Short mmCIF file of C-alpha atoms and ligand atoms in Angstrom, two decimals:
data_model
loop_
_atom_site.label_atom_id
_atom_site.label_comp_id
_atom_site.label_asym_id
_atom_site.label_seq_id
_atom_site.Cartn_x
_atom_site.Cartn_y
_atom_site.Cartn_z
CA UNK A 1 -4.70 -2.00 -39.43
CA UNK A 2 -2.63 0.22 -37.19
CA UNK A 3 -2.61 -0.46 -33.46
CA UNK A 4 -4.77 2.62 -32.82
CA UNK A 5 -7.23 1.69 -35.57
CA UNK A 6 -7.51 -1.76 -33.99
CA UNK A 7 -8.12 -0.16 -30.60
CA UNK A 8 -10.86 2.10 -31.97
CA UNK A 9 -12.52 -0.82 -33.73
CA UNK A 10 -12.38 -2.85 -30.53
CA UNK A 11 -13.93 -0.02 -28.49
CA UNK A 12 -16.65 0.51 -31.11
CA UNK A 13 -17.32 -3.23 -31.31
CA UNK A 14 -17.32 -3.78 -27.56
CA UNK A 15 -14.40 -6.20 -27.36
CA UNK A 16 -12.62 -3.46 -25.41
CA UNK A 17 -14.83 -1.91 -22.74
CA UNK A 18 -14.17 1.54 -21.31
CA UNK A 19 -14.89 1.32 -17.58
CA UNK A 20 -15.27 4.62 -15.73
CA UNK A 21 -13.54 4.43 -12.33
CA UNK A 22 -14.54 8.01 -11.44
CA UNK A 23 -17.05 9.05 -8.77
CA UNK A 24 -19.54 11.74 -9.85
CA UNK A 25 -18.57 15.20 -8.55
CA UNK A 26 -21.24 17.09 -6.64
CA UNK A 27 -21.83 18.94 -3.38
CA UNK A 28 -22.50 15.52 -1.87
CA UNK A 29 -19.14 14.01 -2.84
CA UNK A 30 -17.50 12.91 0.43
CA UNK A 31 -14.39 14.82 1.51
CA UNK A 32 -11.64 14.12 4.02
CA UNK A 33 -12.15 15.68 7.48
CA UNK A 34 -8.96 16.27 9.45
CA UNK A 35 -9.25 16.87 13.20
CA UNK A 36 -8.25 20.10 14.94
CA UNK A 37 -5.86 21.88 14.60
CA UNK A 38 -5.39 20.91 10.93
CA UNK A 39 -6.88 22.87 8.04
CA UNK A 40 -9.43 21.21 5.76
CA UNK A 41 -10.34 21.24 2.09
CA UNK A 42 -13.54 22.79 0.77
CA UNK A 43 -16.05 20.39 -0.75
CA UNK A 44 -16.98 20.54 -4.42
CA UNK A 45 -19.62 23.04 -5.50
CA UNK A 46 -20.93 24.90 -8.52
CA UNK A 47 -21.46 28.65 -8.60
CA UNK A 48 -23.77 29.63 -11.39
CA UNK A 49 -22.54 32.44 -13.65
CA UNK A 50 -25.57 32.55 -15.94
CA UNK A 51 -28.31 30.22 -17.13
CA UNK A 52 -30.05 31.52 -20.25
CA UNK A 53 -30.97 34.68 -18.36
CA UNK A 54 -30.02 38.37 -18.36
CA UNK A 55 -26.56 37.44 -17.05
CA UNK A 56 -26.05 35.51 -20.29
CA UNK A 57 -29.16 34.96 -22.38
CA UNK A 58 -27.99 32.14 -24.66
CA UNK A 59 -25.65 30.25 -22.39
CA UNK A 60 -25.30 28.33 -19.15
CA UNK A 61 -22.04 28.08 -17.23
CA UNK A 62 -20.63 27.78 -13.73
CA UNK A 63 -17.54 28.46 -11.74
CA UNK A 64 -16.38 25.38 -9.91
CA UNK A 65 -15.20 25.49 -6.31
CA UNK A 66 -13.12 22.52 -5.28
CA UNK A 67 -10.06 21.37 -3.43
CA UNK A 68 -7.33 19.55 -5.33
CA UNK A 69 -8.07 16.48 -3.20
CA UNK A 70 -11.83 16.18 -3.66
CA UNK A 71 -13.60 13.16 -5.11
CA UNK A 72 -11.71 10.84 -7.41
CA UNK A 73 -8.33 12.52 -7.54
CA UNK A 74 -4.63 12.22 -8.23
CA UNK A 75 -1.92 12.75 -5.59
CA UNK A 76 1.34 14.15 -6.98
CA UNK A 77 4.68 13.63 -5.18
CA UNK A 78 4.80 17.22 -3.83
CA UNK A 79 1.60 16.51 -1.88
CA UNK A 80 3.73 14.99 0.89
CA UNK A 81 6.76 16.33 2.77
CA UNK A 82 8.74 13.25 1.69
CA UNK A 83 8.12 14.18 -1.97
CA UNK A 84 8.52 17.93 -1.66
CA UNK A 85 11.36 18.03 -4.21
CA UNK A 86 9.42 15.88 -6.67
CA UNK A 87 6.88 16.57 -9.39
CA UNK A 88 3.87 18.81 -8.95
CA UNK A 89 0.76 17.58 -10.73
CA UNK A 90 1.49 19.60 -13.90
CA UNK A 91 4.93 17.99 -14.17
CA UNK A 92 3.78 14.36 -14.30
CA UNK A 93 4.85 13.09 -17.73
CA UNK A 94 1.83 12.34 -19.91
CA UNK A 95 3.17 8.92 -20.91
CA UNK A 96 3.00 7.91 -17.24
CA UNK A 97 -0.75 8.61 -17.24
CA UNK A 98 -1.38 5.56 -19.43
CA UNK A 99 -0.29 2.42 -17.61
CA UNK A 100 -1.20 -1.18 -16.79
CA UNK A 101 -3.32 -1.81 -13.71
CA UNK A 102 -3.88 -4.83 -11.50
CA UNK A 103 -6.62 -5.28 -8.93
CA UNK A 104 -6.13 -6.86 -5.52
CA UNK A 105 -9.53 -7.65 -4.00
CA UNK A 106 -9.71 -7.49 -0.21
CA UNK A 107 -13.41 -6.62 -0.12
CA UNK A 108 -14.39 -9.71 1.90
CA UNK A 109 -11.76 -8.95 4.53
CA UNK A 110 -12.73 -5.26 4.66
CA UNK A 111 -16.40 -6.19 5.04
CA UNK A 112 -15.50 -8.26 8.10
CA UNK A 113 -13.11 -5.65 9.53
CA UNK A 114 -13.30 -1.99 8.44
CA UNK A 115 -9.80 -1.47 9.88
CA UNK A 116 -8.37 -4.28 7.74
CA UNK A 117 -4.75 -3.68 6.69
CA UNK A 118 -3.09 -5.25 3.69
CA UNK A 119 0.22 -6.95 4.54
CA UNK A 120 3.15 -8.05 2.36
CA UNK A 121 2.02 -11.69 2.63
CA UNK A 122 -1.37 -10.81 1.14
CA UNK A 123 0.38 -9.27 -1.88
CA UNK A 124 2.71 -12.28 -2.15
CA UNK A 125 -0.34 -14.56 -2.18
CA UNK A 126 -1.89 -12.42 -4.93
CA UNK A 127 1.35 -12.61 -6.96
CA UNK A 128 1.43 -16.41 -6.69
CA UNK A 129 -2.03 -16.52 -8.26
CA UNK A 130 -1.81 -13.66 -10.76
CA UNK A 131 1.88 -13.01 -11.45
CA UNK A 132 4.25 -10.20 -10.55
CA UNK A 133 3.11 -6.63 -9.93
CA UNK A 134 3.32 -4.70 -13.21
CA UNK A 135 6.42 -2.68 -14.08
CA UNK A 136 5.33 0.97 -14.26
CA UNK A 137 1.76 0.00 -13.37
CA UNK A 138 -0.88 0.68 -10.77
CA UNK A 139 -1.96 -1.47 -7.86
CA UNK A 140 -5.70 -0.87 -7.47
CA UNK A 141 -6.71 -1.92 -3.98
CA UNK A 142 -10.32 -3.05 -3.92
CA UNK A 143 -12.08 -2.99 -0.56
CA UNK A 144 -15.75 -2.59 -1.53
CA UNK A 145 -15.64 0.89 0.00
CA UNK A 146 -17.02 2.46 -3.20
CA UNK A 147 -20.45 1.17 -2.19
CA UNK A 148 -20.40 3.79 0.59
CA UNK A 149 -19.31 6.72 -1.57
CA UNK A 150 -22.76 8.28 -1.77
CA UNK A 151 -22.81 9.08 1.94
CA UNK A 152 -20.17 11.11 3.78
CA UNK A 153 -20.74 9.52 7.21
CA UNK A 154 -20.72 5.95 5.98
CA UNK A 155 -17.74 6.65 3.71
CA UNK A 156 -15.58 8.16 6.47
CA UNK A 157 -16.95 5.70 9.07
CA UNK A 158 -15.67 7.76 12.01
CA UNK A 159 -16.41 7.36 15.71
CA UNK A 160 -14.88 8.98 18.77
CA UNK A 161 -11.63 7.08 18.09
CA UNK A 162 -11.37 8.44 14.54
CA UNK A 163 -12.14 7.08 11.06
CA UNK A 164 -12.28 3.34 10.42
CA UNK A 165 -11.57 2.52 6.80
CA UNK A 166 -9.37 -0.21 5.30
CA UNK A 167 -5.83 0.42 4.15
CA UNK A 168 -2.27 -0.85 3.99
CA UNK A 169 0.18 -1.48 6.85
CA UNK A 170 3.26 0.71 7.13
CA UNK A 171 5.56 -2.23 6.39
CA UNK A 172 3.59 -3.22 3.29
CA UNK A 173 3.35 0.39 2.07
CA UNK A 174 7.13 0.81 2.32
CA UNK A 175 7.72 -2.46 0.47
CA UNK A 176 5.23 -1.66 -2.30
CA UNK A 177 6.63 1.84 -2.81
CA UNK A 178 10.33 1.08 -2.53
CA UNK A 179 10.80 -2.54 -3.62
CA UNK A 180 8.25 -3.12 -6.36
CA UNK A 181 8.12 -1.57 -9.87
CA UNK A 182 4.67 0.01 -9.34
CA UNK A 183 4.03 3.58 -10.52
CA UNK A 184 1.28 4.18 -7.99
CA UNK A 185 -1.47 3.01 -5.68
CA UNK A 186 -5.20 3.44 -6.26
CA UNK A 187 -7.85 3.03 -3.57
CA UNK A 188 -11.62 3.31 -3.13
CA UNK A 189 -11.38 5.21 0.15
CA UNK A 190 -11.14 8.98 0.76
CA UNK A 191 -7.33 8.80 0.69
CA UNK A 192 -4.71 6.19 -0.09
CA UNK A 193 -4.13 5.51 3.61
CA UNK A 194 -6.20 3.64 6.17
CA UNK A 195 -8.58 5.61 8.38
CA UNK A 196 -6.39 4.93 11.41
CA UNK A 197 -3.11 5.76 9.59
CA UNK A 198 -2.57 8.98 11.57
CA UNK A 199 -1.38 6.64 14.35
CA UNK A 200 0.94 4.48 12.21
CA UNK A 201 4.75 4.67 12.16
CA UNK A 202 5.31 6.67 10.03
CA UNK A 203 1.91 8.37 9.98
CA UNK A 204 0.07 8.00 6.64
CA UNK A 205 2.64 5.51 5.29
CA UNK A 206 1.14 5.18 1.79
CA UNK A 207 1.43 8.92 1.28
CA UNK A 208 4.85 9.01 2.90
CA UNK A 209 6.45 6.14 0.98
CA UNK A 210 4.73 6.31 -2.42
CA UNK A 211 5.00 10.08 -2.86
CA UNK A 212 8.48 10.05 -1.33
CA UNK A 213 9.49 7.54 -4.01
CA UNK A 214 8.21 9.86 -6.77
CA UNK A 215 5.16 7.65 -7.28
CA UNK A 216 1.47 8.58 -7.36
CA UNK A 217 -1.86 8.05 -5.64
CA UNK A 218 -5.42 7.76 -6.93
CA UNK A 219 -8.34 7.79 -4.54
CA UNK A 220 -12.12 7.41 -4.38
CA UNK A 221 -12.10 5.03 -7.32
CA UNK A 222 -15.19 3.00 -8.08
CA UNK A 223 -16.16 0.08 -10.32
CA UNK A 224 -12.96 -1.83 -9.56
CA UNK A 225 -15.17 -4.95 -9.35
CA UNK A 226 -15.58 -4.64 -13.13
CA UNK A 227 -11.84 -5.00 -13.78
CA UNK A 228 -9.86 -8.23 -14.12
CA UNK A 229 -7.12 -9.02 -11.62
CA UNK A 230 -4.67 -8.11 -14.37
CA UNK A 231 -4.84 -6.95 -17.97
CA UNK A 232 -6.57 -3.57 -17.70
CA UNK A 233 -5.01 -0.36 -19.01
CA UNK A 234 -5.58 2.69 -16.82
CA UNK A 235 -5.83 6.26 -18.11
CA UNK A 236 -5.57 8.91 -15.40
CA UNK A 237 -6.24 12.55 -16.32
CA UNK A 238 -5.50 15.02 -13.53
CA UNK A 239 -5.63 18.68 -14.57
CA UNK A 240 -2.15 20.14 -15.10
CA UNK A 241 -2.48 22.66 -12.25
CA UNK A 242 0.84 24.52 -12.19
CA UNK A 243 2.35 24.03 -8.77
CA UNK A 244 -0.59 21.85 -7.76
CA UNK A 245 -0.29 18.99 -5.28
CA UNK A 246 -3.03 16.98 -6.95
CA UNK A 247 -6.20 17.31 -8.97
CA UNK A 248 -9.64 15.85 -9.40
CA UNK A 249 -9.22 13.35 -12.21
CA UNK A 250 -11.26 11.35 -14.67
CA UNK A 251 -9.93 7.82 -14.42
CA UNK A 252 -10.82 5.29 -17.12
CA UNK A 253 -9.84 1.67 -17.58
CA UNK A 254 -9.71 -0.24 -20.87
CA UNK A 255 -10.70 -3.87 -20.39
CA UNK A 256 -10.72 -6.65 -22.98
CA UNK A 257 -13.98 -8.59 -23.09
MN1 MN B 301 -5.15 13.25 -2.00
#
């Protein structure tokens, strides 16, 4: 049997599970809120064109209204000033959208401290247990934050000092982006950076270092608890928006059972 025939047989037989890492898109999908004076994205919404009525008697369809960075989405290098000469989302090579993925689980730490930051030593500890970070692969950073994704306030977890959501320290972000063979970083939170990352040096270090290195981001992932620490294959499918800085994406993982 060919490799692809074996894959199809495994999917049909259940020995390879397809795990959907994508949050449902609706008007209730949480979106990032930047403080004044910064501009903000629109949320997702549907605008009905016709629904089996005199606007279109036999068909139902909608226009969609969305930002590029709404819901589960892909960050392309041009999203950040450090990556401004890099790829827009339509220029990401398709072969880079199929890649190995590993999962680092910090959900217990994030439950105890919503401002928890991953440090290089935490990744080194993970590597001692699970092996090296994958060449050309994704680091999926599990924090348990997907459990909050149905509610904007709980998901953003903001108070008068700003949002409090887990992330990665500036030092660790620089190391991951510049000194490991990863292709990108995936998170469960509204962006790849910690809620407090506006105050880091540099601000928003995951965006700054990963996109500046020509790498990618995936955010608002869910179901990472259903993936093994290593061994999953991730398929990311942002829309090829010409000139786009990112796109809502369907993100699937193939997992051997
Ligand atoms: Mn984004």
